[in-house]
Amino acid sequence: MLRTFQRQIFRNVRGDRRLNTWSPLATTFNSTNENHSINLLKKETGLFGIPELKTEDGFDTLKNHALAEVNVLIEEATSKDRKRKMVEIFDELSNTLCKVADMAEFIRVAHPDQRYVRAAEDACITISGVVEKLNTHRELYDSLKQVTSNGDIQMTSDIDNHVAKLFLFDFEQCGIHLPEKQRRRVVKLNDYILQVGQKFMAGAVTPRTVNADVIPDVIRQYFVTENGQILVQGFYTDSSNTAVREAAYKLFLFPDKEQEHLLHELLHSRHLLAESCGFTSYAHRAVKGSTVKSPVVVKEFLNILSDNLQPKAIQDFQEMQKMKNAESRIKQELMPWDTPYFMAKAKKAWLNTSTAEFAPYFSLGACMEGLNFLTQSLYRVKLESVPVLSGEVWANNVHKLAVIDEEEGILGYIYCDFYERAGKPNQDCHFTIQGGKQLSDGSYQTPIVVLMLSLPHPRWSNPCLLSPSSVDNLFHEMGHALHSMLGRTKYQHVTGTRCSTDFAEVPSVLMEYFASDPRVVSKFAKHFQTQEPMLENLLYKLCASKNIFYASELQNQVFYSMLDQVYHSGKLTKSTTEILEDVQKEYYGLPYVKNTAWQLRFSHLVGYGAKYYSYLISRAIAAWIWQTYFHNDPFSRSAGNRYRRECLAYGGGKPASLLVSDFLNKEANADTFAKSLINEVDMKNLHVQTIK
Ligand SMILES: [Zn+2]
């Protein structure tokens, strides 16, 4: 009893000390108090500081105001004595609608109060109706087309021309430039694709129900049985029983006729749509204006990568095969259902400790302090927690960060909605609420974003403690936020993250490199109670453990990306499963399993259609930037400054391919992209070997 008491006092004393040494930022994020409440009676302002949004009725006011403004702008754009550049009017038009629609979209997803959700939903529907109408506004289109073809009334810059063309391309996605009959067909196809896509996405995550007797007696106990039926919800990758993993894999991926039909319809309609709009294939349409510029380059990139990865991936699989042999007396070949299991097992064995051991060193406050240290070192930009007014945020424990440049002052605001709550999507996400934009009075429209994570609530007196993978996610999402904050685009249409899909993940993936570098992590990984730094040996092992079996993981991504490309490269002449089998044989080290159809669970085919490769290209560019600028010194001010001014500042305002080749001083082509990734694999392997 006495000893317990003593320990209690000791802890309290230590607790006091920590209050004095953590920075205010860390203290805010480590605080376990509800820092403010949403008192409905005493609202000082509305959501995001917009006075109209003190109540949900404010959405109507904002919406109506926007619609009135839109009419004025359309008149200006189509007027004979227009004074401003066309692209400026278009951007203002887009800004007027986005400011309401983006914010409403976020509130619809995140607000716990259904009245706000309904009002926001209503605003979203109205605005998308207006956008649909604008997309068929022939006079508006003609005015823009005239300017992009023949020049504007004033001198225009490269950025003006680039952004004007982006607007034009958006218009033409809806077929406005086509003869009426063809245009109607495009609209119809777009609608159909949307519907089929939604159904396919829902089907992709639907669990599989089977009669219990389908599963052998010896492993049936591992599955949940109800009324003689078994529900298979996923791959059971963490089961140490091979037979369980195999059964789950085969059942979960058993071909579903309806899904097969939907996927075929989706791909076929996309092809027809692309043809109607004058493209050879849907991939040609999707990749237009991207960093790689054409699907030919995508395939070339994937092929070079695949050839170089093959021997390295084989080594990984051999390693896993050894692990599998050690687990059983009968030799069994390594199969696709084994890889995630052995990957996790290898990491655990290697670290010789559970990842829970790391959590005390990664309190949320410590991680935020790490981010702040990084932005100060690289950009002279600090992250400062600022108080929110009552009514400004939608839930307790949402923090607001001001992003402040030492010389330029406030660059923007990040609302941090980090904790899980009922009804909130369980997804790490970055939402643009208001894009940066040069305003006509010379000022700059402040970018505002929300970072959404689903961290567990702090328990008892402990702050929220992050797992190593949550730390990576936090840094990743913060990379998106910084893209929005440090972007200084003239137009909001291309603010920060509104850039080519295959460039959009560059800033976020680059942040993962920082989060995995021992020099960076050692700056902030400190025990939340004692402030003791993580043991060096542990720190190095943790950072290197992220690189285990990297080649085989990458090969898996190459396979998915290639499959997505082939599906969208023209009219299908085989079933989607036959194509899967062919592509898997050529691009993946483990065999296709008969009577399975993995592609029917690949929901990214809907959202990314022909752009799934974007992840790999973003990764390649990030690796290239890291190797060129930050590998030697992850705190380099001069490198940070260049990256900020020559990359982030542009948002999507400069063609991605040009931006990359200018910044890296080398032509951005399939070969250089692939080489930077191969280089990365070698560096990571070396890292693993030296730490082992
Ligand atoms: Zn991301």
XYZ file of C-alpha atoms and ligand atoms in Angstrom:
693
model
C 0.000 0.000 0.000
C 2.720 2.364 1.024
C 4.814 1.556 -2.012
C 1.925 2.164 -4.326
C 1.358 5.481 -2.658
C 4.995 6.440 -3.052
C 4.962 5.563 -6.699
C 1.900 7.691 -7.124
C 3.638 10.723 -5.665
C 6.695 10.081 -7.743
C 4.619 10.019 -10.882
C 2.901 13.220 -9.984
C 6.184 14.984 -9.435
C 7.414 13.799 -12.794
C 4.102 14.856 -14.235
C 4.632 18.404 -13.058
C 8.035 18.550 -14.588
C 6.684 17.611 -17.968
C 4.323 20.563 -17.970
C 7.274 22.869 -17.854
C 9.295 21.361 -20.639
C 6.873 20.365 -23.384
C 6.192 23.213 -25.773
C 2.747 24.877 -25.779
C 1.947 23.070 -29.049
C 2.793 19.663 -27.591
C 0.927 20.478 -24.388
C -2.212 21.399 -26.326
C -2.224 18.157 -28.273
C -1.339 16.088 -25.215
C -4.004 17.704 -23.082
C -6.699 15.286 -21.976
C -9.249 17.969 -21.141
C -12.051 18.742 -23.502
C -10.594 22.079 -24.421
C -13.835 23.689 -25.429
C -17.436 22.785 -25.716
C -19.947 23.537 -28.383
C -22.381 25.506 -26.334
C -25.383 26.077 -28.535
C -26.619 29.019 -26.513
C -23.447 31.045 -26.466
C -22.076 30.871 -29.985
C -19.643 33.647 -30.744
C -19.448 32.670 -34.404
C -20.495 29.968 -36.889
C -18.616 27.012 -38.368
C -15.140 27.933 -39.620
C -15.769 31.446 -38.319
C -18.510 32.058 -40.909
C -21.150 34.047 -38.977
C -24.037 32.722 -41.138
C -23.288 29.204 -39.952
C -24.239 29.823 -36.326
C -27.285 27.808 -37.317
C -27.813 25.262 -40.073
C -30.121 27.690 -41.903
C -27.000 29.614 -42.811
C -26.328 27.122 -45.598
C -29.354 28.500 -47.430
C -28.071 32.042 -47.109
C -24.606 31.090 -48.366
C -26.023 29.029 -51.195
C -28.368 31.763 -52.420
C -25.647 34.341 -52.179
C -23.354 32.132 -54.278
C -26.029 31.538 -56.909
C -26.652 35.263 -57.293
C -22.931 35.857 -57.696
C -22.668 33.096 -60.283
C -25.248 34.813 -62.475
C -23.339 38.082 -62.364
C -20.117 36.291 -63.309
C -21.708 34.432 -66.224
C -22.932 37.736 -67.534
C -19.458 39.196 -67.217
C -17.831 36.239 -68.983
C -20.189 36.379 -71.932
C -20.364 40.175 -72.151
C -18.996 42.005 -75.198
C -17.223 44.660 -73.145
C -15.511 42.364 -70.688
C -12.642 44.071 -68.807
C -10.951 41.169 -67.001
C -9.148 38.127 -68.316
C -11.497 35.238 -69.002
C -9.548 32.855 -66.761
C -9.882 35.283 -63.840
C -13.651 35.328 -64.205
C -13.762 31.551 -64.467
C -11.666 31.129 -61.363
C -13.910 33.473 -59.436
C -16.906 31.506 -60.643
C -15.300 28.290 -59.518
C -14.240 29.865 -56.210
C -17.762 31.089 -55.490
C -19.163 27.588 -55.913
C -16.292 25.664 -54.312
C -16.285 27.787 -51.173
C -19.808 26.626 -50.416
C -19.634 23.138 -51.928
C -16.303 22.040 -50.405
C -17.206 23.255 -46.960
C -20.701 21.743 -47.182
C -19.243 18.458 -48.393
C -17.015 18.306 -45.339
C -19.819 19.199 -42.927
C -22.041 16.582 -44.557
C -19.419 13.936 -43.829
C -18.210 15.069 -40.422
C -20.825 16.989 -38.450
C -22.358 14.988 -35.597
C -25.595 17.023 -35.697
C -28.023 15.656 -38.295
C -29.630 19.065 -38.849
C -26.314 20.408 -40.104
C -25.746 17.270 -42.148
C -29.096 17.634 -43.905
C -28.640 21.347 -44.579
C -25.131 20.720 -45.922
C -26.353 17.864 -48.089
C -29.038 20.086 -49.502
C -26.457 22.752 -50.349
C -24.266 20.127 -52.052
C -27.149 18.938 -54.208
C -28.114 22.467 -55.254
C -24.535 23.400 -56.128
C -23.905 20.247 -58.136
C -27.131 20.978 -60.034
C -25.760 24.423 -60.868
C -22.430 22.942 -61.937
C -24.237 20.499 -64.198
C -26.088 23.389 -65.825
C -22.886 25.377 -66.262
C -21.272 22.374 -67.908
C -23.864 22.550 -70.658
C -23.827 26.344 -70.959
C -22.822 26.616 -74.592
C -22.344 30.385 -74.612
C -20.017 30.201 -71.626
C -18.037 27.408 -73.241
C -17.776 29.284 -76.534
C -16.446 32.382 -74.761
C -13.713 30.343 -73.098
C -12.925 28.369 -76.236
C -12.573 31.583 -78.209
C -10.016 32.890 -75.698
C -7.967 29.679 -75.462
C -7.783 29.442 -79.255
C -7.303 33.092 -80.227
C -5.910 34.818 -77.137
C -7.536 37.088 -74.573
C -8.190 40.846 -74.495
C -5.097 41.260 -72.298
C -1.667 39.643 -72.341
C -1.843 36.284 -70.596
C 0.918 34.404 -68.774
C 1.799 30.709 -69.073
C -0.099 30.069 -65.861
C -3.175 31.921 -67.167
C -3.111 29.816 -70.329
C -2.541 26.570 -68.469
C -5.416 27.157 -66.051
C -7.743 28.322 -68.840
C -7.038 25.050 -70.653
C -7.797 23.078 -67.499
C -11.203 24.765 -67.320
C -11.784 23.992 -70.978
C -10.838 20.350 -70.486
C -13.317 20.068 -67.589
C -16.009 21.431 -69.870
C -15.173 18.956 -72.604
C -15.283 16.000 -70.217
C -19.041 16.458 -70.446
C -18.973 16.511 -74.232
C -20.159 20.101 -74.591
C -18.052 20.533 -77.730
C -19.771 17.625 -79.478
C -22.806 17.606 -81.792
C -26.019 17.441 -79.748
C -26.768 13.758 -80.321
C -23.265 12.718 -79.338
C -23.269 15.085 -76.376
C -26.429 13.471 -75.024
C -24.788 10.095 -75.369
C -21.792 11.284 -73.336
C -24.051 12.598 -70.574
C -25.918 9.284 -70.530
C -22.706 7.271 -70.400
C -21.348 9.436 -67.579
C -24.505 8.816 -65.553
C -24.421 5.105 -66.229
C -20.739 4.818 -65.293
C -21.446 6.613 -62.031
C -24.257 4.220 -61.128
C -22.406 1.062 -62.121
C -19.321 2.271 -60.260
C -21.265 2.804 -57.042
C -22.771 -0.668 -57.242
C -19.387 -2.228 -57.940
C -17.824 -0.436 -54.958
C -20.559 -1.709 -52.656
C -20.178 -5.249 -54.003
C -16.403 -5.143 -53.590
C -16.670 -4.998 -49.802
C -19.697 -7.252 -49.347
C -18.803 -10.254 -47.146
C -19.191 -13.728 -48.595
C -21.734 -16.078 -46.998
C -21.250 -19.831 -47.409
C -22.666 -22.999 -45.914
C -20.568 -24.009 -42.942
C -19.951 -27.496 -44.328
C -17.960 -26.007 -47.226
C -15.160 -25.424 -44.718
C -13.212 -28.449 -43.423
C -14.038 -29.415 -39.827
C -10.535 -28.783 -38.524
C -10.568 -25.097 -39.309
C -14.266 -24.284 -39.006
C -13.780 -23.050 -35.441
C -11.752 -20.100 -36.773
C -14.783 -18.700 -38.584
C -17.953 -17.256 -37.132
C -20.864 -19.617 -37.776
C -24.469 -18.501 -37.518
C -27.425 -20.742 -38.386
C -25.164 -23.076 -40.304
C -23.769 -20.189 -42.355
C -20.307 -18.701 -42.326
C -19.583 -15.076 -43.054
C -16.162 -14.417 -44.597
C -15.342 -10.738 -44.295
C -11.753 -10.607 -45.406
C -8.475 -12.458 -45.791
C -7.700 -13.483 -42.182
C -4.118 -12.417 -42.861
C -3.149 -12.476 -39.194
C -4.104 -16.120 -38.713
C -1.059 -18.316 -38.120
C -2.933 -21.262 -39.623
C -2.153 -21.600 -43.349
C -5.328 -23.549 -44.043
C -7.446 -20.768 -42.533
C -5.751 -18.121 -44.655
C -6.138 -20.273 -47.744
C -9.827 -20.948 -47.127
C -10.553 -17.280 -46.449
C -8.670 -16.222 -49.590
C -10.474 -18.676 -51.842
C -13.909 -17.991 -50.413
C -13.599 -14.227 -50.252
C -12.299 -14.053 -53.809
C -14.624 -16.623 -55.352
C -15.933 -15.028 -58.591
C -19.258 -13.294 -58.166
C -21.374 -13.164 -61.343
C -22.990 -9.818 -60.569
C -19.655 -8.155 -59.780
C -18.193 -9.570 -62.963
C -21.050 -8.121 -64.954
C -20.725 -4.711 -63.272
C -16.989 -4.531 -63.890
C -17.429 -5.478 -67.512
C -20.115 -2.816 -67.921
C -17.948 -0.217 -66.216
C -14.927 -0.858 -68.413
C -16.953 -1.172 -71.592
C -18.881 2.074 -70.996
C -15.692 3.908 -70.148
C -14.222 2.805 -73.428
C -17.286 4.005 -75.350
C -17.150 7.312 -73.494
C -13.494 7.816 -74.343
C -14.141 7.035 -78.000
C -17.067 9.448 -78.115
C -14.767 12.190 -76.851
C -12.138 11.399 -79.462
C -9.673 9.357 -77.387
C -8.110 6.030 -78.380
C -8.859 4.566 -74.959
C -10.109 5.527 -71.521
C -6.514 5.475 -70.281
C -5.608 8.128 -72.863
C -8.398 10.310 -71.553
C -7.545 9.747 -67.870
C -3.804 10.337 -68.192
C -4.079 13.512 -70.266
C -2.335 16.446 -68.572
C -0.632 14.250 -65.971
C 3.040 14.046 -65.046
C 3.565 11.064 -67.337
C 1.461 12.622 -70.109
C 0.460 9.377 -71.861
C -0.459 5.752 -71.081
C 2.456 4.646 -73.244
C 4.814 6.177 -70.685
C 2.897 4.530 -67.832
C 3.363 1.090 -69.360
C 6.993 1.777 -70.164
C 7.577 2.883 -66.572
C 5.851 -0.198 -65.167
C 7.788 -2.502 -67.490
C 11.199 -1.094 -66.585
C 10.264 -1.220 -62.937
C 8.979 -4.763 -63.227
C 12.137 -6.057 -64.944
C 14.383 -4.503 -62.329
C 12.264 -5.534 -59.388
C 11.938 -9.161 -60.344
C 15.225 -10.528 -58.917
C 14.798 -8.446 -55.764
C 11.225 -9.612 -55.221
C 12.305 -13.224 -55.737
C 14.738 -12.797 -52.846
C 11.906 -11.559 -50.640
C 9.707 -14.494 -51.571
C 12.543 -16.942 -50.911
C 12.938 -15.430 -47.477
C 9.211 -15.844 -46.826
C 9.333 -19.399 -48.173
C 11.993 -20.196 -45.580
C 9.731 -18.833 -42.879
C 6.875 -20.937 -44.171
C 9.043 -24.071 -44.260
C 10.051 -23.479 -40.664
C 6.402 -23.459 -39.623
C 5.469 -26.824 -41.074
C 6.928 -30.272 -41.528
C 5.423 -30.724 -44.981
C 6.822 -28.366 -47.571
C 4.181 -26.019 -48.951
C 4.730 -23.436 -51.662
C 4.407 -19.781 -50.714
C 1.034 -18.479 -51.924
C -0.623 -15.053 -52.244
C -2.497 -15.556 -48.960
C 0.816 -15.839 -47.109
C 2.573 -12.569 -47.849
C 0.863 -10.141 -45.427
C 1.152 -12.721 -42.656
C 4.886 -13.314 -43.082
C 5.533 -9.633 -43.607
C 4.004 -8.851 -40.211
C 5.721 -11.824 -38.611
C 9.130 -10.813 -39.949
C 8.728 -7.283 -38.660
C 7.743 -8.467 -35.228
C 10.563 -10.994 -34.986
C 13.029 -8.467 -36.194
C 12.066 -5.734 -33.768
C 11.922 -8.354 -31.052
C 9.201 -6.370 -29.362
C 5.594 -5.472 -30.017
C 4.873 -2.155 -31.671
C 2.968 -1.176 -28.505
C 6.366 -0.627 -26.876
C 6.920 2.341 -29.141
C 3.665 4.145 -28.408
C 4.781 6.005 -25.235
C 7.426 7.758 -27.331
C 4.869 8.901 -29.860
C 2.384 10.970 -27.911
C 0.338 13.139 -30.253
C 1.909 16.237 -28.715
C 5.423 14.934 -29.346
C 4.570 14.160 -32.971
C 3.067 17.617 -33.538
C 6.198 19.096 -32.024
C 8.220 17.005 -34.476
C 6.226 18.393 -37.390
C 6.693 21.909 -36.087
C 10.431 21.378 -35.730
C 10.571 20.148 -39.302
C 8.582 23.023 -40.841
C 10.641 25.541 -38.893
C 13.904 23.989 -40.033
C 12.926 23.597 -43.661
C 10.696 26.589 -44.309
C 10.908 28.937 -41.307
C 7.258 28.211 -40.842
C 5.792 27.429 -37.450
C 2.639 25.616 -36.463
C 0.864 27.409 -33.666
C -2.190 26.181 -31.843
C -4.733 29.008 -31.696
C -7.942 29.111 -29.661
C -11.252 28.484 -31.408
C -14.338 30.559 -30.736
C -17.459 28.826 -29.534
C -19.415 27.698 -32.582
C -16.368 27.605 -34.848
C -15.866 23.831 -34.797
C -18.210 20.869 -35.125
C -16.940 18.688 -32.294
C -14.987 18.850 -29.074
C -11.267 18.379 -29.302
C -10.913 19.825 -32.771
C -7.778 21.960 -32.668
C -6.943 24.852 -34.939
C -3.404 25.438 -36.148
C -2.194 28.698 -37.584
C 0.593 28.144 -40.094
C 2.881 31.138 -39.724
C 5.808 32.192 -41.871
C 8.491 34.111 -39.977
C 8.396 36.913 -42.529
C 5.135 36.616 -44.421
C 2.891 36.044 -41.393
C -0.133 33.753 -41.428
C -0.203 31.458 -44.461
C -3.329 29.490 -43.612
C -5.233 27.419 -41.073
C -5.410 23.699 -40.435
C -8.287 22.342 -38.364
C -7.193 19.090 -36.744
C -10.114 16.701 -36.310
C -8.023 13.819 -35.012
C -10.164 11.706 -32.696
C -12.640 9.003 -33.559
C -16.311 9.575 -32.792
C -19.571 7.857 -33.601
C -20.632 8.370 -37.207
C -17.299 9.823 -38.314
C -15.742 8.037 -41.296
C -12.857 5.851 -40.231
C -10.507 7.291 -42.798
C -7.460 9.517 -42.761
C -8.286 12.409 -45.004
C -7.414 15.932 -46.061
C -10.286 18.275 -46.944
C -9.880 21.613 -48.673
C -12.374 24.030 -47.149
C -11.124 27.149 -48.884
C -8.414 27.236 -51.527
C -5.678 29.851 -51.741
C -6.234 32.516 -54.387
C -5.012 35.937 -55.405
C -7.907 38.335 -54.802
C -8.667 41.389 -56.918
C -7.886 43.765 -54.019
C -4.311 42.438 -53.907
C -4.781 40.306 -50.797
C -4.545 36.522 -50.721
C -7.484 34.266 -49.883
C -6.289 32.235 -46.894
C -6.203 28.504 -47.505
C -8.183 26.537 -44.929
C -8.110 22.756 -44.644
C -9.238 20.035 -42.268
C -7.076 17.053 -41.413
C -9.166 14.127 -40.374
C -7.717 11.131 -38.542
C -9.333 8.469 -36.378
C -7.072 8.305 -33.362
C -8.288 6.714 -30.143
C -9.338 9.138 -27.413
C -6.766 9.743 -24.698
C -7.369 7.370 -21.808
C -7.309 8.429 -18.185
C -4.533 10.888 -17.671
C -2.451 9.656 -20.591
C -2.317 11.631 -23.810
C -3.166 9.961 -27.099
C -0.299 7.617 -27.995
C 0.318 6.746 -31.635
C 1.482 3.484 -33.167
C 4.392 3.779 -35.619
C 2.016 3.415 -38.563
C -0.253 6.171 -37.194
C 2.803 8.422 -37.004
C 3.392 7.743 -40.704
C -0.251 8.548 -41.452
C -0.108 11.788 -39.487
C 2.992 12.900 -41.391
C 1.429 11.788 -44.671
C -1.759 13.813 -44.161
C 0.256 16.756 -42.915
C 2.135 16.597 -46.226
C -1.147 17.238 -48.035
C -2.000 20.063 -45.644
C 1.383 21.727 -46.172
C 0.882 21.518 -49.927
C -2.287 23.566 -49.411
C -0.648 25.956 -46.941
C 2.577 26.636 -48.833
C 0.941 26.773 -52.253
C 0.724 30.378 -53.406
C -1.243 29.896 -56.586
C -2.835 32.760 -58.421
C -5.938 30.633 -58.947
C -7.878 28.510 -56.498
C -8.705 26.055 -59.280
C -5.127 24.818 -58.895
C -4.601 25.469 -55.179
C -2.196 23.096 -53.386
C -3.529 19.584 -53.714
C -5.632 20.420 -56.799
C -2.968 19.180 -59.146
C -2.446 16.197 -61.401
C -3.428 12.946 -59.619
C -0.004 11.428 -60.184
C 1.655 14.394 -58.478
C -0.862 14.852 -55.651
C 0.720 12.226 -53.397
C 4.276 13.548 -53.793
C 4.217 15.969 -50.827
C 2.514 13.431 -48.580
C 4.750 10.492 -49.490
C 7.798 12.717 -49.075
C 6.693 13.399 -45.497
C 6.766 9.644 -44.859
C 10.490 9.712 -45.651
C 10.967 12.288 -42.928
C 8.853 10.202 -40.538
C 11.094 7.192 -41.228
C 14.441 8.909 -40.874
C 16.173 8.303 -37.518
C 17.685 11.797 -37.577
C 14.189 13.293 -37.728
C 12.425 10.834 -35.429
C 15.059 11.232 -32.708
C 14.160 14.919 -32.525
C 10.663 14.221 -31.289
C 10.282 10.593 -30.115
C 10.376 11.241 -26.383
C 8.630 9.372 -23.615
C 5.442 11.212 -22.719
C 6.091 10.924 -18.971
C 9.843 11.128 -18.616
C 10.762 12.880 -21.865
C 13.525 10.341 -22.261
C 14.456 9.812 -25.890
C 13.895 6.444 -27.523
C 16.913 4.151 -27.266
C 19.030 4.614 -30.351
C 19.169 0.939 -31.180
C 15.377 0.682 -31.017
C 14.938 3.815 -33.081
C 17.182 2.561 -35.879
C 15.503 -0.811 -35.893
C 12.062 0.756 -36.060
C 13.005 2.952 -39.004
C 14.651 0.081 -40.868
C 11.771 -2.308 -40.137
C 9.552 -0.255 -42.426
C 11.729 -1.416 -45.305
C 11.438 -5.172 -44.846
C 10.248 -6.946 -48.026
C 9.882 -3.618 -49.777
C 10.677 -5.036 -53.244
C 7.871 -7.592 -53.147
C 5.450 -4.970 -51.878
C 6.384 -2.702 -54.737
C 6.035 -5.550 -57.212
C 2.513 -6.044 -55.941
C 1.736 -2.384 -56.694
C 3.233 -2.730 -60.176
C 0.924 -5.671 -60.812
C -2.181 -3.737 -59.659
C -1.189 -0.679 -61.682
C -0.614 -2.704 -64.823
C -3.911 -4.519 -64.422
C -5.693 -1.169 -64.142
C -3.905 0.050 -67.292
C -4.732 -3.045 -69.336
C -8.382 -2.927 -68.295
C -8.610 0.639 -69.574
C -6.524 0.297 -72.703
C -9.257 -0.542 -75.193
C -12.161 -2.803 -75.970
C -11.952 -5.977 -73.862
C -11.401 -9.145 -75.849
C -11.195 -11.480 -72.838
C -12.946 -11.761 -69.495
C -11.548 -9.591 -66.707
C -10.441 -12.744 -64.871
C -8.504 -14.039 -67.872
C -6.772 -10.669 -68.104
C -5.975 -10.805 -64.393
C -4.412 -14.226 -64.854
C -2.242 -13.021 -67.761
C -1.077 -9.867 -66.002
C -0.382 -11.669 -62.734
C 1.743 -14.244 -64.537
C 3.862 -11.567 -66.104
C 4.087 -9.015 -63.319
C 3.822 -10.800 -59.995
C 6.055 -13.412 -58.399
C 3.281 -15.551 -56.918
C 0.813 -17.556 -59.014
C -2.805 -16.845 -59.836
C -5.151 -19.117 -57.871
C -7.825 -20.869 -59.942
C -11.435 -19.891 -59.261
C -10.554 -16.616 -57.648
C -11.188 -13.141 -59.019
C -9.263 -10.616 -56.995
C -10.164 -7.797 -59.398
C -13.808 -7.978 -58.310
C -12.688 -6.727 -54.883
C -10.454 -4.002 -56.340
C -12.692 -1.014 -55.596
C -9.965 1.480 -56.582
C -10.803 0.653 -60.199
C -13.782 2.969 -59.765
C -12.157 6.008 -58.180
C -8.794 5.756 -59.900
C -9.809 4.256 -63.276
C -6.556 4.090 -65.317
C -4.797 6.212 -62.686
C -3.940 3.634 -60.065
C -0.332 3.974 -61.253
C -0.391 7.471 -59.675
C 0.690 6.085 -56.341
C 3.863 4.597 -57.845
C 4.702 7.691 -59.866
C 4.174 9.920 -56.834
C 6.368 7.556 -54.849
C 9.025 7.657 -57.586
C 9.048 11.462 -57.646
C 9.112 11.677 -53.846
C 12.024 9.207 -53.747
C 13.815 11.250 -56.354
C 13.278 14.495 -54.413
C 14.390 12.844 -51.195
C 17.541 11.429 -52.757
C 18.405 14.703 -54.487
C 17.580 17.206 -51.781
C 17.061 15.760 -48.315
C 18.916 12.494 -47.964
C 22.134 14.202 -46.885
C 20.462 16.640 -44.555
C 16.764 16.280 -43.733
C 16.761 19.714 -42.071
C 18.406 21.638 -44.904
C 16.941 25.135 -45.070
C 18.165 25.749 -48.617
C 16.708 22.469 -49.898
C 13.460 23.143 -48.036
C 13.242 26.602 -49.468
C 13.762 25.399 -53.027
C 11.220 22.633 -52.599
C 8.733 25.135 -51.236
C 9.245 27.781 -53.924
C 9.751 25.521 -56.942
C 7.361 22.690 -56.140
C 4.744 23.298 -53.487
C 4.109 26.944 -54.338
C 2.795 26.073 -57.805
C 0.038 23.696 -56.719
C -1.409 22.550 -60.047
C -0.601 25.868 -61.725
C 2.316 24.533 -63.745
C 2.129 21.398 -65.901
C 3.266 18.584 -63.593
C 5.771 17.121 -66.011
C 7.486 20.485 -66.481
C 7.426 21.198 -62.756
C 9.173 17.915 -61.975
C 11.827 18.168 -64.674
C 12.558 21.817 -63.804
C 12.875 21.091 -60.112
C 14.997 17.990 -60.507
C 16.933 19.332 -63.429
C 16.464 16.193 -65.471
C 13.924 15.018 -67.992
C 10.948 13.396 -66.289
C 10.492 10.199 -68.279
C 9.692 6.534 -67.687
C 13.327 5.634 -67.225
C 14.167 8.284 -64.623
C 10.991 7.558 -62.669
C 11.692 3.820 -62.584
C 15.364 4.288 -61.731
C 14.596 6.455 -58.723
C 12.365 3.722 -57.300
C 14.911 0.985 -57.977
C 17.521 3.144 -56.334
C 15.224 3.448 -53.354
C 14.766 -0.317 -53.107
C 18.549 -0.771 -53.063
C 18.982 1.879 -50.390
C 16.269 0.321 -48.265
C 17.733 -3.166 -48.634
C 21.099 -1.833 -47.606
C 19.510 -0.126 -44.627
C 17.879 -3.393 -43.531
C 21.137 -5.327 -43.996
C 23.251 -2.900 -41.972
C 20.825 -2.811 -39.070
C 20.310 -6.581 -39.017
Zn -2.540 10.837 -49.477
